[in-house]
PDB file of C-alpha atoms in Angstrom:
ATOM      1  CA  MET A   1     113.807  95.384 135.969  1.00  0.00           C
ATOM      2  CA  PRO A   2     115.990  94.265 133.045  1.00  0.00           C
ATOM      3  CA  ASN A   3     118.746  96.309 131.711  1.00  0.00           C
ATOM      4  CA  SER A   4     120.382  96.455 128.225  1.00  0.00           C
ATOM      5  CA  SER A   5     122.938  93.815 129.168  1.00  0.00           C
ATOM      6  CA  SER A   6     120.044  91.443 129.992  1.00  0.00           C
ATOM      7  CA  ILE A   7     117.894  92.079 126.971  1.00  0.00           C
ATOM      8  CA  SER A   8     118.439  89.565 124.124  1.00  0.00           C
ATOM      9  CA  GLU A   9     115.443  90.360 122.381  1.00  0.00           C
ATOM     10  CA  PHE A  10     112.464  92.894 121.901  1.00  0.00           C
ATOM     11  CA  LEU A  11     108.911  92.056 121.607  1.00  0.00           C
ATOM     12  CA  LEU A  12     107.118  94.193 118.817  1.00  0.00           C
ATOM     13  CA  LEU A  13     103.616  95.458 118.810  1.00  0.00           C
ATOM     14  CA  PRO A  14     101.111  92.772 117.785  1.00  0.00           C
ATOM     15  CA  LEU A  15      99.094  93.605 114.680  1.00  0.00           C
ATOM     16  CA  ALA A  16      96.070  91.744 115.773  1.00  0.00           C
ATOM     17  CA  ASP A  17      94.548  89.774 118.620  1.00  0.00           C
ATOM     18  CA  THR A  18      93.349  86.861 116.760  1.00  0.00           C
ATOM     19  CA  ARG A  19      94.860  84.706 114.485  1.00  0.00           C
ATOM     20  CA  GLN A  20      92.568  85.297 111.553  1.00  0.00           C
ATOM     21  CA  LEU A  21      93.132  89.062 111.795  1.00  0.00           C
ATOM     22  CA  GLN A  22      96.964  88.187 111.856  1.00  0.00           C
ATOM     23  CA  LEU A  23      96.793  86.157 108.705  1.00  0.00           C
ATOM     24  CA  LEU A  24      94.667  89.062 107.198  1.00  0.00           C
ATOM     25  CA  HIS A  25      97.269  91.591 107.974  1.00  0.00           C
ATOM     26  CA  PHE A  26      99.990  89.340 106.412  1.00  0.00           C
ATOM     27  CA  TRP A  27      98.255  89.159 103.118  1.00  0.00           C
ATOM     28  CA  LEU A  28      97.404  92.769 103.229  1.00  0.00           C
ATOM     29  CA  PHE A  29     101.247  93.744 103.948  1.00  0.00           C
ATOM     30  CA  LEU A  30     102.328  91.251 101.482  1.00  0.00           C
ATOM     31  CA  GLY A  31     100.127  92.946  98.793  1.00  0.00           C
ATOM     32  CA  ILE A  32     101.531  96.294  99.658  1.00  0.00           C
ATOM     33  CA  TYR A  33     105.101  94.902  99.732  1.00  0.00           C
ATOM     34  CA  LEU A  34     104.813  93.281  96.291  1.00  0.00           C
ATOM     35  CA  ALA A  35     103.148  96.578  94.874  1.00  0.00           C
ATOM     36  CA  ALA A  36     106.075  98.666  96.262  1.00  0.00           C
ATOM     37  CA  LEU A  37     108.635  96.051  94.974  1.00  0.00           C
ATOM     38  CA  LEU A  38     106.762  96.157  91.408  1.00  0.00           C
ATOM     39  CA  GLY A  39     106.268  99.785  91.177  1.00  0.00           C
ATOM     40  CA  ASN A  40     109.938 100.815  92.161  1.00  0.00           C
ATOM     41  CA  GLY A  41     111.390  97.914  90.580  1.00  0.00           C
ATOM     42  CA  LEU A  42     109.789  99.249  87.153  1.00  0.00           C
ATOM     43  CA  ILE A  43     110.809 102.540  87.674  1.00  0.00           C
ATOM     44  CA  SER A  44     114.444 101.554  88.332  1.00  0.00           C
ATOM     45  CA  THR A  45     114.696  99.161  85.371  1.00  0.00           C
ATOM     46  CA  ALA A  46     113.073 101.663  83.142  1.00  0.00           C
ATOM     47  CA  VAL A  47     115.601 104.432  84.051  1.00  0.00           C
ATOM     48  CA  ALA A  48     118.577 102.096  83.999  1.00  0.00           C
ATOM     49  CA  CYS A  49     117.626 100.702  80.553  1.00  0.00           C
ATOM     50  CA  ASP A  50     116.427 103.608  78.524  1.00  0.00           C
ATOM     51  CA  ARG A  51     119.320 105.901  77.394  1.00  0.00           C
ATOM     52  CA  ARG A  52     117.102 109.112  77.082  1.00  0.00           C
ATOM     53  CA  LEU A  53     116.497 108.833  80.698  1.00  0.00           C
ATOM     54  CA  HIS A  54     120.441 109.045  81.637  1.00  0.00           C
ATOM     55  CA  THR A  55     120.117 112.539  82.882  1.00  0.00           C
ATOM     56  CA  PRO A  56     120.421 113.927  86.392  1.00  0.00           C
ATOM     57  CA  MET A  57     116.672 114.143  86.932  1.00  0.00           C
ATOM     58  CA  TYR A  58     116.083 110.579  86.512  1.00  0.00           C
ATOM     59  CA  PHE A  59     119.604 109.738  88.096  1.00  0.00           C
ATOM     60  CA  PHE A  60     118.014 110.868  91.300  1.00  0.00           C
ATOM     61  CA  LEU A  61     114.688 109.395  90.495  1.00  0.00           C
ATOM     62  CA  LEU A  62     116.357 106.030  90.204  1.00  0.00           C
ATOM     63  CA  ASN A  63     118.102 106.667  93.511  1.00  0.00           C
ATOM     64  CA  LEU A  64     114.743 107.572  95.282  1.00  0.00           C
ATOM     65  CA  ALA A  65     113.170 104.163  93.849  1.00  0.00           C
ATOM     66  CA  LEU A  66     115.978 102.357  95.408  1.00  0.00           C
ATOM     67  CA  LEU A  67     115.833 104.136  98.619  1.00  0.00           C
ATOM     68  CA  ASP A  68     112.013 103.298  98.702  1.00  0.00           C
ATOM     69  CA  LEU A  69     112.837  99.549  98.113  1.00  0.00           C
ATOM     70  CA  GLY A  70     115.411  99.566 101.021  1.00  0.00           C
ATOM     71  CA  CYS A  71     112.979 101.489 103.155  1.00  0.00           C
ATOM     72  CA  ILE A  72     110.040  99.408 103.021  1.00  0.00           C
ATOM     73  CA  SER A  73     112.166  96.310 102.800  1.00  0.00           C
ATOM     74  CA  THR A  74     113.508  97.174 106.191  1.00  0.00           C
ATOM     75  CA  THR A  75     110.294  97.000 108.155  1.00  0.00           C
ATOM     76  CA  LEU A  76     107.515  95.208 106.365  1.00  0.00           C
ATOM     77  CA  PRO A  77     109.267  91.683 105.858  1.00  0.00           C
ATOM     78  CA  LYS A  78     109.712  91.240 109.616  1.00  0.00           C
ATOM     79  CA  ALA A  79     106.170  92.398 110.324  1.00  0.00           C
ATOM     80  CA  MET A  80     104.854  90.110 107.714  1.00  0.00           C
ATOM     81  CA  ALA A  81     107.051  87.101 109.271  1.00  0.00           C
ATOM     82  CA  ASN A  82     105.769  87.846 112.840  1.00  0.00           C
ATOM     83  CA  ALA A  83     102.205  87.798 111.536  1.00  0.00           C
ATOM     84  CA  LEU A  84     102.557  84.570 109.825  1.00  0.00           C
ATOM     85  CA  TRP A  85     104.374  82.778 112.406  1.00  0.00           C
ATOM     86  CA  ASP A  86     102.431  84.259 115.437  1.00  0.00           C
ATOM     87  CA  THR A  87     105.286  85.822 117.079  1.00  0.00           C
ATOM     88  CA  ARG A  88     106.426  89.125 118.347  1.00  0.00           C
ATOM     89  CA  ALA A  89     110.039  88.766 118.920  1.00  0.00           C
ATOM     90  CA  ILE A  90     113.205  90.406 117.199  1.00  0.00           C
ATOM     91  CA  SER A  91     116.563  90.056 118.423  1.00  0.00           C
ATOM     92  CA  TYR A  92     118.407  92.715 120.067  1.00  0.00           C
ATOM     93  CA  THR A  93     120.894  92.937 117.074  1.00  0.00           C
ATOM     94  CA  GLY A  94     118.091  92.818 114.623  1.00  0.00           C
ATOM     95  CA  CYS A  95     116.294  95.434 116.168  1.00  0.00           C
ATOM     96  CA  ALA A  96     119.595  97.707 116.195  1.00  0.00           C
ATOM     97  CA  ALA A  97     120.075  96.696 112.575  1.00  0.00           C
ATOM     98  CA  GLN A  98     116.418  97.665 111.700  1.00  0.00           C
ATOM     99  CA  LEU A  99     116.543 100.902 113.242  1.00  0.00           C
ATOM    100  CA  PHE A 100     119.853 101.719 111.645  1.00  0.00           C
ATOM    101  CA  PHE A 101     118.733 100.888 108.002  1.00  0.00           C
ATOM    102  CA  PHE A 102     115.141 102.741 108.616  1.00  0.00           C
ATOM    103  CA  LEU A 103     116.947 105.737 109.791  1.00  0.00           C
ATOM    104  CA  LEU A 104     119.663 105.498 107.043  1.00  0.00           C
ATOM    105  CA  PHE A 105     117.213 105.179 104.265  1.00  0.00           C
ATOM    106  CA  MET A 106     114.552 107.653 105.447  1.00  0.00           C
ATOM    107  CA  SER A 107     117.461 110.476 106.029  1.00  0.00           C
ATOM    108  CA  ALA A 108     118.941 109.495 102.437  1.00  0.00           C
ATOM    109  CA  GLU A 109     115.711 109.811 100.911  1.00  0.00           C
ATOM    110  CA  TYR A 110     114.949 113.269 102.580  1.00  0.00           C
ATOM    111  CA  SER A 111     118.476 114.392 101.486  1.00  0.00           C
ATOM    112  CA  LEU A 112     117.786 113.111  97.917  1.00  0.00           C
ATOM    113  CA  LEU A 113     114.320 115.093  97.877  1.00  0.00           C
ATOM    114  CA  THR A 114     116.318 118.229  98.778  1.00  0.00           C
ATOM    115  CA  ILE A 115     118.831 117.684  95.929  1.00  0.00           C
ATOM    116  CA  MET A 116     116.155 117.082  93.645  1.00  0.00           C
ATOM    117  CA  SER A 117     114.370 120.378  94.402  1.00  0.00           C
ATOM    118  CA  TYR A 118     117.911 122.113  93.402  1.00  0.00           C
ATOM    119  CA  ASP A 119     117.793 120.180  90.083  1.00  0.00           C
ATOM    120  CA  ARG A 120     114.301 121.477  89.336  1.00  0.00           C
ATOM    121  CA  TYR A 121     115.553 124.795  90.335  1.00  0.00           C
ATOM    122  CA  VAL A 122     118.413 124.939  88.227  1.00  0.00           C
ATOM    123  CA  ALA A 123     116.529 123.284  85.354  1.00  0.00           C
ATOM    124  CA  ILE A 124     113.865 125.887  85.331  1.00  0.00           C
ATOM    125  CA  CYS A 125     115.444 128.980  86.921  1.00  0.00           C
ATOM    126  CA  LYS A 126     119.016 128.792  85.208  1.00  0.00           C
ATOM    127  CA  PRO A 127     118.399 126.550  82.008  1.00  0.00           C
ATOM    128  CA  LEU A 128     121.391 127.752  80.330  1.00  0.00           C
ATOM    129  CA  HIS A 129     123.765 126.770  83.012  1.00  0.00           C
ATOM    130  CA  TYR A 130     122.122 123.322  83.541  1.00  0.00           C
ATOM    131  CA  GLY A 131     124.683 121.342  81.709  1.00  0.00           C
ATOM    132  CA  THR A 132     127.460 123.002  83.827  1.00  0.00           C
ATOM    133  CA  LEU A 133     125.810 122.833  87.289  1.00  0.00           C
ATOM    134  CA  MET A 134     124.190 119.558  87.068  1.00  0.00           C
ATOM    135  CA  ASP A 135     126.849 117.388  85.058  1.00  0.00           C
ATOM    136  CA  SER A 136     127.721 113.889  85.928  1.00  0.00           C
ATOM    137  CA  ARG A 137     130.453 114.748  88.429  1.00  0.00           C
ATOM    138  CA  ALA A 138     128.246 117.258  90.301  1.00  0.00           C
ATOM    139  CA  CYS A 139     125.319 114.657  90.454  1.00  0.00           C
ATOM    140  CA  ALA A 140     127.657 112.052  91.800  1.00  0.00           C
ATOM    141  CA  THR A 141     129.498 114.468  94.163  1.00  0.00           C
ATOM    142  CA  MET A 142     126.085 115.596  95.790  1.00  0.00           C
ATOM    143  CA  ALA A 143     124.447 111.921  95.872  1.00  0.00           C
ATOM    144  CA  ALA A 144     128.146 110.748  97.651  1.00  0.00           C
ATOM    145  CA  ALA A 145     127.776 113.650 100.134  1.00  0.00           C
ATOM    146  CA  ALA A 146     124.336 112.903 101.004  1.00  0.00           C
ATOM    147  CA  TRP A 147     124.943 109.147 101.406  1.00  0.00           C
ATOM    148  CA  GLY A 148     128.226 109.898 103.587  1.00  0.00           C
ATOM    149  CA  THR A 149     126.624 112.460 105.827  1.00  0.00           C
ATOM    150  CA  VAL A 150     123.404 110.352 106.735  1.00  0.00           C
ATOM    151  CA  LEU A 151     125.413 107.046 106.941  1.00  0.00           C
ATOM    152  CA  LEU A 152     127.697 108.565 109.426  1.00  0.00           C
ATOM    153  CA  TYR A 153     124.443 110.114 111.214  1.00  0.00           C
ATOM    154  CA  SER A 154     122.594 107.083 111.326  1.00  0.00           C
ATOM    155  CA  LEU A 155     125.487 105.053 112.582  1.00  0.00           C
ATOM    156  CA  LEU A 156     126.240 107.401 115.417  1.00  0.00           C
ATOM    157  CA  HIS A 157     122.454 107.894 116.346  1.00  0.00           C
ATOM    158  CA  THR A 158     121.911 104.240 116.314  1.00  0.00           C
ATOM    159  CA  ALA A 159     124.992 103.713 118.591  1.00  0.00           C
ATOM    160  CA  SER A 160     123.897 106.351 120.984  1.00  0.00           C
ATOM    161  CA  THR A 161     120.377 105.376 121.123  1.00  0.00           C
ATOM    162  CA  PHE A 162     121.439 101.532 121.869  1.00  0.00           C
ATOM    163  CA  SER A 163     124.192 102.588 124.537  1.00  0.00           C
ATOM    164  CA  LEU A 164     121.325 103.823 126.889  1.00  0.00           C
ATOM    165  CA  PRO A 165     120.420 101.758 129.763  1.00  0.00           C
ATOM    166  CA  LEU A 166     117.065 100.112 129.188  1.00  0.00           C
ATOM    167  CA  CYS A 167     115.142  99.820 132.600  1.00  0.00           C
ATOM    168  CA  GLN A 168     111.454  99.627 131.174  1.00  0.00           C
ATOM    169  CA  GLY A 169     111.312  96.161 129.802  1.00  0.00           C
ATOM    170  CA  ASN A 170     111.727  94.893 126.217  1.00  0.00           C
ATOM    171  CA  VAL A 171     108.247  95.676 124.666  1.00  0.00           C
ATOM    172  CA  VAL A 172     108.464  98.039 121.813  1.00  0.00           C
ATOM    173  CA  ASN A 173     105.011  99.658 120.967  1.00  0.00           C
ATOM    174  CA  GLN A 174     105.456  99.647 117.307  1.00  0.00           C
ATOM    175  CA  PHE A 175     105.643  97.104 114.466  1.00  0.00           C
ATOM    176  CA  PHE A 176     109.229  97.824 113.760  1.00  0.00           C
ATOM    177  CA  CYS A 177     112.250  99.322 115.937  1.00  0.00           C
ATOM    178  CA  GLU A 178     112.324 103.123 115.770  1.00  0.00           C
ATOM    179  CA  ILE A 179     113.972 105.531 117.812  1.00  0.00           C
ATOM    180  CA  PRO A 180     111.129 107.044 120.020  1.00  0.00           C
ATOM    181  CA  GLN A 181     109.704 103.649 121.078  1.00  0.00           C
ATOM    182  CA  ILE A 182     113.254 102.576 122.104  1.00  0.00           C
ATOM    183  CA  LEU A 183     113.948 105.767 123.972  1.00  0.00           C
ATOM    184  CA  LYS A 184     110.555 104.897 126.115  1.00  0.00           C
ATOM    185  CA  LEU A 185     112.311 101.735 127.358  1.00  0.00           C
ATOM    186  CA  SER A 186     115.689 103.681 128.547  1.00  0.00           C
ATOM    187  CA  CYS A 187     116.178 104.884 131.965  1.00  0.00           C
ATOM    188  CA  SER A 188     115.328 108.652 132.825  1.00  0.00           C
ATOM    189  CA  GLY A 189     118.049 111.186 133.019  1.00  0.00           C
ATOM    190  CA  SER A 190     120.422 109.711 130.244  1.00  0.00           C
ATOM    191  CA  TYR A 191     119.428 111.587 127.337  1.00  0.00           C
ATOM    192  CA  LEU A 192     122.120 114.290 126.824  1.00  0.00           C
ATOM    193  CA  MET A 193     123.864 112.641 123.930  1.00  0.00           C
ATOM    194  CA  GLU A 194     120.382 111.612 122.278  1.00  0.00           C
ATOM    195  CA  PHE A 195     119.410 115.107 122.670  1.00  0.00           C
ATOM    196  CA  VAL A 196     122.278 116.181 120.837  1.00  0.00           C
ATOM    197  CA  PHE A 197     121.795 113.831 117.983  1.00  0.00           C
ATOM    198  CA  LEU A 198     118.051 114.898 117.645  1.00  0.00           C
ATOM    199  CA  PHE A 199     119.087 118.695 117.835  1.00  0.00           C
ATOM    200  CA  PHE A 200     121.365 117.996 115.010  1.00  0.00           C
ATOM    201  CA  GLY A 201     118.932 115.871 113.045  1.00  0.00           C
ATOM    202  CA  VAL A 202     116.209 118.527 113.406  1.00  0.00           C
ATOM    203  CA  SER A 203     118.333 121.233 112.653  1.00  0.00           C
ATOM    204  CA  LEU A 204     119.516 119.557 109.494  1.00  0.00           C
ATOM    205  CA  GLY A 205     116.018 118.505 108.551  1.00  0.00           C
ATOM    206  CA  PHE A 206     114.700 122.018 109.172  1.00  0.00           C
ATOM    207  CA  GLY A 207     117.393 123.341 106.820  1.00  0.00           C
ATOM    208  CA  CYS A 208     116.375 121.220 104.026  1.00  0.00           C
ATOM    209  CA  PHE A 209     112.907 122.150 104.440  1.00  0.00           C
ATOM    210  CA  VAL A 210     113.905 125.958 104.022  1.00  0.00           C
ATOM    211  CA  PHE A 211     115.664 124.946 101.202  1.00  0.00           C
ATOM    212  CA  ILE A 212     113.057 123.193  99.436  1.00  0.00           C
ATOM    213  CA  VAL A 213     110.499 126.016 100.261  1.00  0.00           C
ATOM    214  CA  VAL A 214     112.941 128.614  98.928  1.00  0.00           C
ATOM    215  CA  SER A 215     113.680 126.695  95.902  1.00  0.00           C
ATOM    216  CA  TYR A 216     109.878 126.276  94.883  1.00  0.00           C
ATOM    217  CA  VAL A 217     109.174 129.851  95.487  1.00  0.00           C
ATOM    218  CA  HIS A 218     111.910 130.887  92.761  1.00  0.00           C
ATOM    219  CA  ILE A 219     110.795 127.856  90.632  1.00  0.00           C
ATOM    220  CA  PHE A 220     106.925 128.986  90.777  1.00  0.00           C
ATOM    221  CA  MET A 221     107.945 132.701  90.227  1.00  0.00           C
ATOM    222  CA  ALA A 222     109.944 131.715  87.262  1.00  0.00           C
ATOM    223  CA  VAL A 223     107.064 129.615  85.766  1.00  0.00           C
ATOM    224  CA  LEU A 224     104.391 132.134  86.278  1.00  0.00           C
ATOM    225  CA  ARG A 225     106.760 134.625  84.283  1.00  0.00           C
ATOM    226  CA  MET A 226     106.930 132.157  81.157  1.00  0.00           C
ATOM    227  CA  PRO A 227     104.940 133.645  78.356  1.00  0.00           C
ATOM    228  CA  SER A 228     104.364 130.068  76.746  1.00  0.00           C
ATOM    229  CA  GLU A 229     101.597 128.208  78.218  1.00  0.00           C
ATOM    230  CA  GLN A 230     103.028 125.052  76.837  1.00  0.00           C
ATOM    231  CA  GLY A 231     106.409 125.817  78.738  1.00  0.00           C
ATOM    232  CA  ARG A 232     104.503 126.468  81.895  1.00  0.00           C
ATOM    233  CA  HIS A 233     102.803 123.081  81.616  1.00  0.00           C
ATOM    234  CA  LYS A 234     105.939 121.286  80.832  1.00  0.00           C
ATOM    235  CA  ALA A 235     107.486 122.939  84.037  1.00  0.00           C
ATOM    236  CA  PHE A 236     104.650 122.222  86.180  1.00  0.00           C
ATOM    237  CA  SER A 237     104.548 118.548  84.781  1.00  0.00           C
ATOM    238  CA  MET A 238     108.163 118.527  85.840  1.00  0.00           C
ATOM    239  CA  CYS A 239     107.764 119.888  89.293  1.00  0.00           C
ATOM    240  CA  LEU A 240     104.346 118.643  90.794  1.00  0.00           C
ATOM    241  CA  PRO A 241     105.185 115.280  90.908  1.00  0.00           C
ATOM    242  CA  HIS A 242     108.325 115.906  93.268  1.00  0.00           C
ATOM    243  CA  LEU A 243     106.399 118.338  95.176  1.00  0.00           C
ATOM    244  CA  ALA A 244     103.787 115.575  95.860  1.00  0.00           C
ATOM    245  CA  VAL A 245     106.232 113.253  96.960  1.00  0.00           C
ATOM    246  CA  VAL A 246     108.104 115.774  99.215  1.00  0.00           C
ATOM    247  CA  SER A 247     104.614 117.027 100.903  1.00  0.00           C
ATOM    248  CA  LEU A 248     103.673 113.190 101.421  1.00  0.00           C
ATOM    249  CA  PHE A 249     106.971 112.509 103.067  1.00  0.00           C
ATOM    250  CA  LEU A 250     107.165 115.674 105.106  1.00  0.00           C
ATOM    251  CA  SER A 251     103.427 115.613 106.313  1.00  0.00           C
ATOM    252  CA  THR A 252     103.468 111.959 107.565  1.00  0.00           C
ATOM    253  CA  GLY A 253     106.914 112.149 109.004  1.00  0.00           C
ATOM    254  CA  ALA A 254     106.265 115.453 110.733  1.00  0.00           C
ATOM    255  CA  PHE A 255     102.976 114.123 112.127  1.00  0.00           C
ATOM    256  CA  ALA A 256     104.721 110.897 113.335  1.00  0.00           C
ATOM    257  CA  TYR A 257     107.656 112.723 115.249  1.00  0.00           C
ATOM    258  CA  LEU A 258     106.069 116.163 116.051  1.00  0.00           C
ATOM    259  CA  LYS A 259     102.652 115.145 117.465  1.00  0.00           C
ATOM    260  CA  PRO A 260     101.829 115.963 121.299  1.00  0.00           C
ATOM    261  CA  PRO A 261     102.715 112.962 123.703  1.00  0.00           C
ATOM    262  CA  SER A 262      99.262 113.568 125.017  1.00  0.00           C
ATOM    263  CA  ILE A 263      97.435 112.033 121.932  1.00  0.00           C
ATOM    264  CA  SER A 264      99.774 109.089 121.790  1.00  0.00           C
ATOM    265  CA  SER A 265      98.375 105.787 121.715  1.00  0.00           C
ATOM    266  CA  PRO A 266      99.584 102.274 120.220  1.00  0.00           C
ATOM    267  CA  LEU A 267      96.824 102.363 117.469  1.00  0.00           C
ATOM    268  CA  LEU A 268      97.494 106.067 116.542  1.00  0.00           C
ATOM    269  CA  ASP A 269     101.400 105.336 116.684  1.00  0.00           C
ATOM    270  CA  LEU A 270     100.615 102.232 114.444  1.00  0.00           C
ATOM    271  CA  THR A 271      98.570 104.117 112.006  1.00  0.00           C
ATOM    272  CA  VAL A 272     100.939 107.111 111.604  1.00  0.00           C
ATOM    273  CA  ALA A 273     103.968 104.808 111.221  1.00  0.00           C
ATOM    274  CA  LEU A 274     102.157 102.908 108.409  1.00  0.00           C
ATOM    275  CA  LEU A 275     101.478 106.569 106.848  1.00  0.00           C
ATOM    276  CA  TYR A 276     105.065 107.508 106.956  1.00  0.00           C
ATOM    277  CA  ALA A 277     107.097 104.154 106.382  1.00  0.00           C
ATOM    278  CA  VAL A 278     104.929 102.196 104.248  1.00  0.00           C
ATOM    279  CA  VAL A 279     102.627 104.560 102.160  1.00  0.00           C
ATOM    280  CA  PRO A 280     105.291 106.901 100.515  1.00  0.00           C
ATOM    281  CA  PRO A 281     107.205 104.211  99.063  1.00  0.00           C
ATOM    282  CA  THR A 282     104.337 102.456  97.642  1.00  0.00           C
ATOM    283  CA  LEU A 283     102.877 105.570  96.162  1.00  0.00           C
ATOM    284  CA  ASN A 284     105.848 107.303  94.947  1.00  0.00           C
ATOM    285  CA  PRO A 285     106.362 105.347  91.908  1.00  0.00           C
ATOM    286  CA  ILE A 286     102.605 106.004  90.879  1.00  0.00           C
ATOM    287  CA  ILE A 287     102.906 109.730  91.536  1.00  0.00           C
ATOM    288  CA  TYR A 288     106.093 109.791  89.333  1.00  0.00           C
ATOM    289  CA  SER A 289     104.670 107.803  86.379  1.00  0.00           C
ATOM    290  CA  MET A 290     101.080 109.594  86.352  1.00  0.00           C
ATOM    291  CA  ARG A 291     102.226 112.786  84.823  1.00  0.00           C
ATOM    292  CA  ASN A 292     105.496 111.905  83.312  1.00  0.00           C
ATOM    293  CA  ARG A 293     105.403 110.773  79.415  1.00  0.00           C
ATOM    294  CA  GLU A 294     109.055 109.888  79.434  1.00  0.00           C
ATOM    295  CA  ILE A 295     108.530 107.375  82.234  1.00  0.00           C
ATOM    296  CA  LYS A 296     105.316 105.944  80.923  1.00  0.00           C
ATOM    297  CA  HIS A 297     107.062 105.515  77.438  1.00  0.00           C
ATOM    298  CA  ALA A 298     110.029 103.656  78.736  1.00  0.00           C
ATOM    299  CA  LEU A 299     107.621 101.585  81.120  1.00  0.00           C
ATOM    300  CA  ARG A 300     105.717 100.620  78.155  1.00  0.00           C
ATOM    301  CA  LYS A 301     108.973  99.467  76.191  1.00  0.00           C
ATOM    302  CA  VAL A 302     110.296  97.580  79.436  1.00  0.00           C
ATOM    303  CA  LEU A 303     106.776  95.865  79.659  1.00  0.00           C
ATOM    304  CA  GLN A 304     106.871  95.046  75.777  1.00  0.00           C
ATOM    305  CA  TYR A 305     109.959  93.673  76.035  1.00  0.00           C
ATOM    306  CA  SER A 306     109.472  91.567  79.085  1.00  0.00           C
ATOM    307  CA  LEU A 307     106.199  90.188  77.501  1.00  0.00           C
ATOM    308  CA  PHE A 308     107.244  89.862  73.725  1.00  0.00           C
ATOM    309  CA  PRO A 309     111.169  89.530  74.106  1.00  0.00           C
ATOM    310  CA  LEU A 310     111.458  88.243  70.211  1.00  0.00           C
ATOM    311  CA  GLN A 311     109.191  90.867  68.843  1.00  0.00           C
TER     312      GLN A 311
END
């Protein structure tokens, strides 16, 4: 049996058995990846270039778009390269780096969605104090605290995972390196530190979930008390895209990590991984631009300037 010191590379899950299907998966992933790049790139450009969008709400939306770009760029390019060149290999260092960045971007996105729920809460429930509670310094502090926490957590969790002795071969039953699949390769009876990080991660994630739920309970109570139908419509237009993104992110991620092991299979694990690692970064720009007139207007200005720069 190989151990961690003798493993120089891992073998990822092949997306198909035939060359034709591999190439089909390559083009499919390429289309999804380009759509995610285009959508999140347009959102980032629109927010950065339109002065009217230089507000806390859109500052966090810009960060979310950048995190989506980072998240999908961590997994899909390697999967596309493997499908194109008919290989399954990823180096030991590459696998550790992929796991670290994926954990970093996913944790940061969850933290950012939690902060965005607080931003919505303050904007609707405490509008008179919004300028004080959500000034540029407060936004930068919250973003920096989230990034610092998840950076340290991702680094320590990745180091803990790859410090485990690997006695079950080097075949990862997923199209990218993720913690549950690496743990399946480790020796039994050596999970103490891993359980500590998992417990910390689950506790922090549950705390964020409770915070989001409580925030939206207060938000909906405040919205329903609004006398103006136009005010209620504006509040719902502000909150529904964020709530849709949170629901998509949590439902796919929870099913991926909390489903019973008895129903686990390579095909199901692959499908679920696509749902939580690929679908949200691709759909988030569409969700945020559908009901947001400011984003639509900024996107039209960006596209008009790109297509007709001299007009």
